[in-house]
């Protein structure tokens, strides 16, 4: 069974630009969650989608948004990038996100 | 104060030693408790999860949850160099709360 696939693996963007990250979940998983990982804050929850609906949202500004498609694939968008958005963005897919979340390898975003 | 506290380490132990990793938490709504392992430049990998209080064993790994003390532990027996990684505890709450709240992670090195 294929794991969670995130693309691209690495990105370098300039302040003020926007970026879109993609996540393909494990086949059959309908829940997709996004997390931001930084050395100072650790892993922080961004949002969770289930059957194309945002079900939970973390404490991030509105510049961070996402969506989920009918095939469960998900995208995350960050607009007006700031230096502090530099981080590893992780996507996790689940059948039951409370008990198991399978993570992709992440997208390393660097904002310069 | 963070909802989940975890000693960041780093922790170095000789091969074959028993390793004890711990987290404390403040949110009494947490019901599901997980341990993840993260190798450098990889996404977190689920090791095991426990529901409510009690012990769970999987090979060389044992997870313990004490809800009365709001304290969880992961023990690694007969530690191997391949166990060298960052270990993250994670927790989730009741109905409608599918997000995972993570500790900041403990960096573990097993010395051959």
Short mmCIF file of C-alpha atoms in Angstrom, two decimals:
data_model
loop_
_atom_site.label_atom_id
_atom_site.label_comp_id
_atom_site.label_asym_id
_atom_site.label_seq_id
_atom_site.Cartn_x
_atom_site.Cartn_y
_atom_site.Cartn_z
CA UNK A 1 0.00 0.00 0.00
CA UNK A 2 1.47 3.35 -1.01
CA UNK A 3 2.11 5.83 1.79
CA UNK A 4 1.28 9.50 2.02
CA UNK A 5 2.85 11.47 -0.81
CA UNK A 6 3.67 15.15 -0.49
CA UNK A 7 4.87 17.35 -3.30
CA UNK A 8 7.09 19.16 -3.74
CA UNK A 9 9.69 18.04 -1.18
CA UNK A 10 11.50 21.37 -1.14
CA UNK A 11 10.46 24.93 -1.99
CA UNK A 12 12.17 28.29 -1.83
CA UNK A 13 9.90 31.32 -2.05
CA UNK A 14 10.26 35.05 -1.59
CA UNK A 15 8.41 37.08 1.01
CA UNK A 16 5.02 38.19 -0.26
CA UNK A 17 4.59 35.30 -2.67
CA UNK A 18 2.06 32.54 -2.27
CA UNK A 19 2.60 28.79 -2.31
CA UNK A 20 0.51 25.65 -2.79
CA UNK A 21 1.48 22.31 -1.31
CA UNK A 22 -0.05 19.01 -2.30
CA UNK A 23 -0.82 15.83 -0.40
CA UNK A 24 -2.04 12.46 -1.67
CA UNK A 25 -3.33 10.34 1.23
CA UNK A 26 -3.22 6.58 1.64
CA UNK A 27 -5.86 4.93 -0.49
CA UNK A 28 -9.13 4.65 1.44
CA UNK A 29 -8.27 7.34 3.98
CA UNK A 30 -10.80 10.16 3.98
CA UNK A 31 -9.23 12.37 6.64
CA UNK A 32 -6.28 14.59 5.81
CA UNK A 33 -4.60 16.83 8.37
CA UNK A 34 -1.88 19.41 7.94
CA UNK A 35 0.79 20.33 10.47
CA UNK A 36 3.58 22.88 10.61
CA UNK A 37 6.84 21.78 12.22
CA UNK A 38 9.48 24.28 13.37
CA UNK A 39 12.41 23.86 15.76
CA UNK A 40 10.96 26.35 18.22
CA UNK A 41 7.27 25.37 18.23
CA UNK A 42 7.39 21.72 17.26
CA UNK A 43 4.42 20.24 15.42
CA UNK A 44 1.39 22.51 15.30
CA UNK A 45 -2.00 21.60 13.87
CA UNK A 46 -3.17 23.67 10.92
CA UNK A 47 -6.44 22.04 9.81
CA UNK A 48 -8.17 18.76 9.08
CA UNK A 49 -10.38 17.84 6.17
CA UNK A 50 -12.82 14.98 5.95
CA UNK A 51 -14.86 14.23 2.84
CA UNK A 52 -14.01 17.63 1.31
CA UNK A 53 -15.12 19.56 4.44
CA UNK A 54 -12.88 21.33 6.90
CA UNK A 55 -13.69 19.68 10.20
CA UNK A 56 -11.10 21.24 12.53
CA UNK A 57 -8.90 24.30 12.37
CA UNK A 58 -5.85 25.35 14.37
CA UNK A 59 -4.77 28.79 15.49
CA UNK A 60 -3.16 30.04 12.32
CA UNK A 61 -3.93 33.25 10.42
CA UNK A 62 -6.27 33.28 7.46
CA UNK A 63 -3.27 33.32 5.10
CA UNK A 64 -3.21 29.57 5.63
CA UNK A 65 -5.98 27.76 3.81
CA UNK A 66 -6.66 24.37 2.42
CA UNK A 67 -9.04 22.22 0.51
CA UNK A 68 -9.76 18.60 -0.17
CA UNK A 69 -10.92 17.07 -3.42
CA UNK A 70 -13.38 14.27 -4.03
CA UNK A 71 -10.52 11.76 -4.36
CA UNK A 72 -9.31 12.83 -0.85
CA UNK A 73 -6.22 14.54 -2.19
CA UNK A 74 -5.59 17.80 -0.38
CA UNK A 75 -3.84 21.05 -1.03
CA UNK A 76 -2.64 23.70 1.37
CA UNK A 77 -2.11 27.30 0.35
CA UNK A 78 -0.18 30.03 2.10
CA UNK A 79 -0.58 33.55 0.78
CA UNK A 80 1.60 36.61 1.38
CA UNK A 81 4.48 34.54 2.69
CA UNK A 82 6.45 35.75 5.70
CA UNK A 83 9.93 34.72 6.83
CA UNK A 84 8.36 33.01 9.83
CA UNK A 85 6.45 30.65 7.55
CA UNK A 86 9.68 28.79 6.86
CA UNK A 87 9.02 25.31 8.19
CA UNK A 88 8.43 21.67 7.41
CA UNK A 89 4.79 21.20 6.40
CA UNK A 90 3.50 17.74 7.10
CA UNK A 91 0.39 16.07 5.82
CA UNK A 92 -1.17 13.12 7.63
CA UNK A 93 -3.88 10.80 6.43
CA UNK A 94 -6.13 8.71 8.64
CA UNK A 95 -9.12 6.50 8.87
CA UNK A 96 -9.41 7.58 12.48
CA UNK A 97 -7.32 10.71 13.13
CA UNK A 98 -7.80 10.39 16.87
CA UNK A 99 -5.81 7.21 17.07
CA UNK A 100 -3.58 7.01 14.04
CA UNK A 101 -2.15 9.50 11.63
CA UNK A 102 0.23 8.44 8.90
CA UNK A 103 2.56 11.20 7.87
CA UNK A 104 4.19 12.01 4.59
CA UNK A 105 7.81 13.10 4.39
CA UNK A 106 6.81 16.72 4.35
CA UNK A 107 7.49 19.77 2.23
CA UNK A 108 10.39 21.91 3.42
CA UNK A 109 9.43 25.54 2.72
CA UNK A 110 12.06 28.23 2.95
CA UNK A 111 10.97 31.87 2.68
CA UNK A 112 13.73 34.35 1.82
CA UNK B 1 2.08 26.94 29.50
CA UNK B 2 1.86 24.35 26.75
CA UNK B 3 -0.83 21.68 26.86
CA UNK B 4 1.80 18.97 26.41
CA UNK B 5 5.27 19.17 27.93
CA UNK B 6 8.13 16.96 26.84
CA UNK B 7 11.78 17.10 27.85
CA UNK B 8 13.63 17.98 24.64
CA UNK B 9 16.80 16.20 25.70
CA UNK B 10 19.10 15.44 24.04
CA UNK B 11 19.32 12.04 25.66
CA UNK B 12 22.28 9.72 25.04
CA UNK B 13 22.38 6.15 26.33
CA UNK B 14 24.59 3.12 25.61
CA UNK B 15 23.34 0.34 23.38
CA UNK B 16 21.30 -2.24 25.28
CA UNK B 17 20.09 0.21 27.94
CA UNK B 18 16.45 0.79 28.86
CA UNK B 19 15.23 4.18 27.70
CA UNK B 20 12.44 6.08 29.41
CA UNK B 21 10.72 8.95 27.59
CA UNK B 22 8.00 10.99 29.24
CA UNK B 23 5.34 13.61 28.65
CA UNK B 24 3.02 15.49 30.94
CA UNK B 25 -0.16 17.22 29.90
CA UNK B 26 -2.72 19.60 31.32
CA UNK B 27 -5.88 18.96 29.27
CA UNK B 28 -8.03 16.37 31.02
CA UNK B 29 -10.08 15.90 27.83
CA UNK B 30 -7.25 13.95 26.19
CA UNK B 31 -8.23 10.31 25.77
CA UNK B 32 -5.91 8.96 23.08
CA UNK B 33 -2.16 8.92 23.56
CA UNK B 34 0.38 8.21 20.87
CA UNK B 35 4.12 7.95 20.41
CA UNK B 36 5.80 8.82 17.15
CA UNK B 37 9.37 8.37 16.02
CA UNK B 38 10.92 10.82 13.60
CA UNK B 39 14.20 10.27 11.82
CA UNK B 40 16.09 13.21 10.39
CA UNK B 41 14.49 14.58 7.22
CA UNK B 42 11.55 12.19 7.51
CA UNK B 43 7.95 12.51 8.61
CA UNK B 44 6.87 11.15 12.02
CA UNK B 45 6.13 7.42 12.15
CA UNK B 46 3.47 6.08 14.50
CA UNK B 47 4.92 3.63 17.02
CA UNK B 48 1.84 2.90 19.12
CA UNK B 49 -1.25 4.41 20.64
CA UNK B 50 -3.12 3.84 23.88
CA UNK B 51 -6.66 4.68 24.82
CA UNK B 52 -7.16 6.03 28.35
CA UNK B 53 -5.01 4.72 31.22
CA UNK B 54 -3.00 1.52 31.13
CA UNK B 55 -0.05 -0.19 29.51
CA UNK B 56 0.53 -1.41 26.00
CA UNK B 57 3.46 -3.46 24.79
CA UNK B 58 4.76 -3.95 21.26
CA UNK B 59 8.04 -5.79 20.97
CA UNK B 60 10.74 -3.76 22.70
CA UNK B 61 8.38 -0.80 23.22
CA UNK B 62 6.01 -0.29 26.15
CA UNK B 63 3.67 2.69 26.48
CA UNK B 64 2.16 3.66 29.81
CA UNK B 65 -0.60 6.17 30.51
CA UNK B 66 -1.53 7.47 33.94
CA UNK B 67 -4.48 9.79 33.46
CA UNK B 68 -4.75 10.55 37.18
CA UNK B 69 -1.27 12.09 37.07
CA UNK B 70 -1.60 13.33 33.47
CA UNK B 71 1.64 11.54 32.67
CA UNK B 72 2.60 9.20 29.83
CA UNK B 73 5.77 7.22 29.22
CA UNK B 74 7.45 5.20 26.51
CA UNK B 75 10.01 2.57 27.48
CA UNK B 76 12.44 1.09 25.00
CA UNK B 77 14.14 -2.13 26.07
CA UNK B 78 17.42 -3.40 24.66
CA UNK B 79 17.95 -0.13 22.83
CA UNK B 80 19.65 -0.28 19.42
CA UNK B 81 21.55 2.36 17.43
CA UNK B 82 18.66 2.27 14.94
CA UNK B 83 16.44 3.66 17.72
CA UNK B 84 18.34 6.95 17.49
CA UNK B 85 15.70 9.48 16.49
CA UNK B 86 13.41 12.15 17.87
CA UNK B 87 10.46 10.76 19.82
CA UNK B 88 7.24 12.73 19.92
CA UNK B 89 4.28 12.18 22.18
CA UNK B 90 0.86 13.17 20.85
CA UNK B 91 -2.63 13.30 22.29
CA UNK B 92 -6.18 13.82 21.14
CA UNK B 93 -9.46 14.49 22.82
CA UNK B 94 -13.05 13.48 22.63
CA UNK B 95 -15.80 13.71 20.05
CA UNK B 96 -15.34 16.40 17.45
CA UNK B 97 -11.70 16.99 18.32
CA UNK B 98 -9.68 15.11 15.76
CA UNK B 99 -6.52 17.16 16.00
CA UNK B 100 -3.34 15.82 17.56
CA UNK B 101 -1.48 17.93 20.11
CA UNK B 102 2.21 17.11 20.10
CA UNK B 103 5.02 17.46 22.57
CA UNK B 104 8.14 19.16 21.24
CA UNK B 105 10.01 15.86 20.97
CA UNK B 106 12.98 14.24 22.71
CA UNK B 107 16.11 13.66 20.67
CA UNK B 108 17.54 10.24 21.54
CA UNK B 109 20.97 8.87 20.62
CA UNK B 110 21.94 5.26 21.26
CA UNK B 111 25.71 4.91 21.52
CA UNK B 112 27.10 1.63 20.11
#
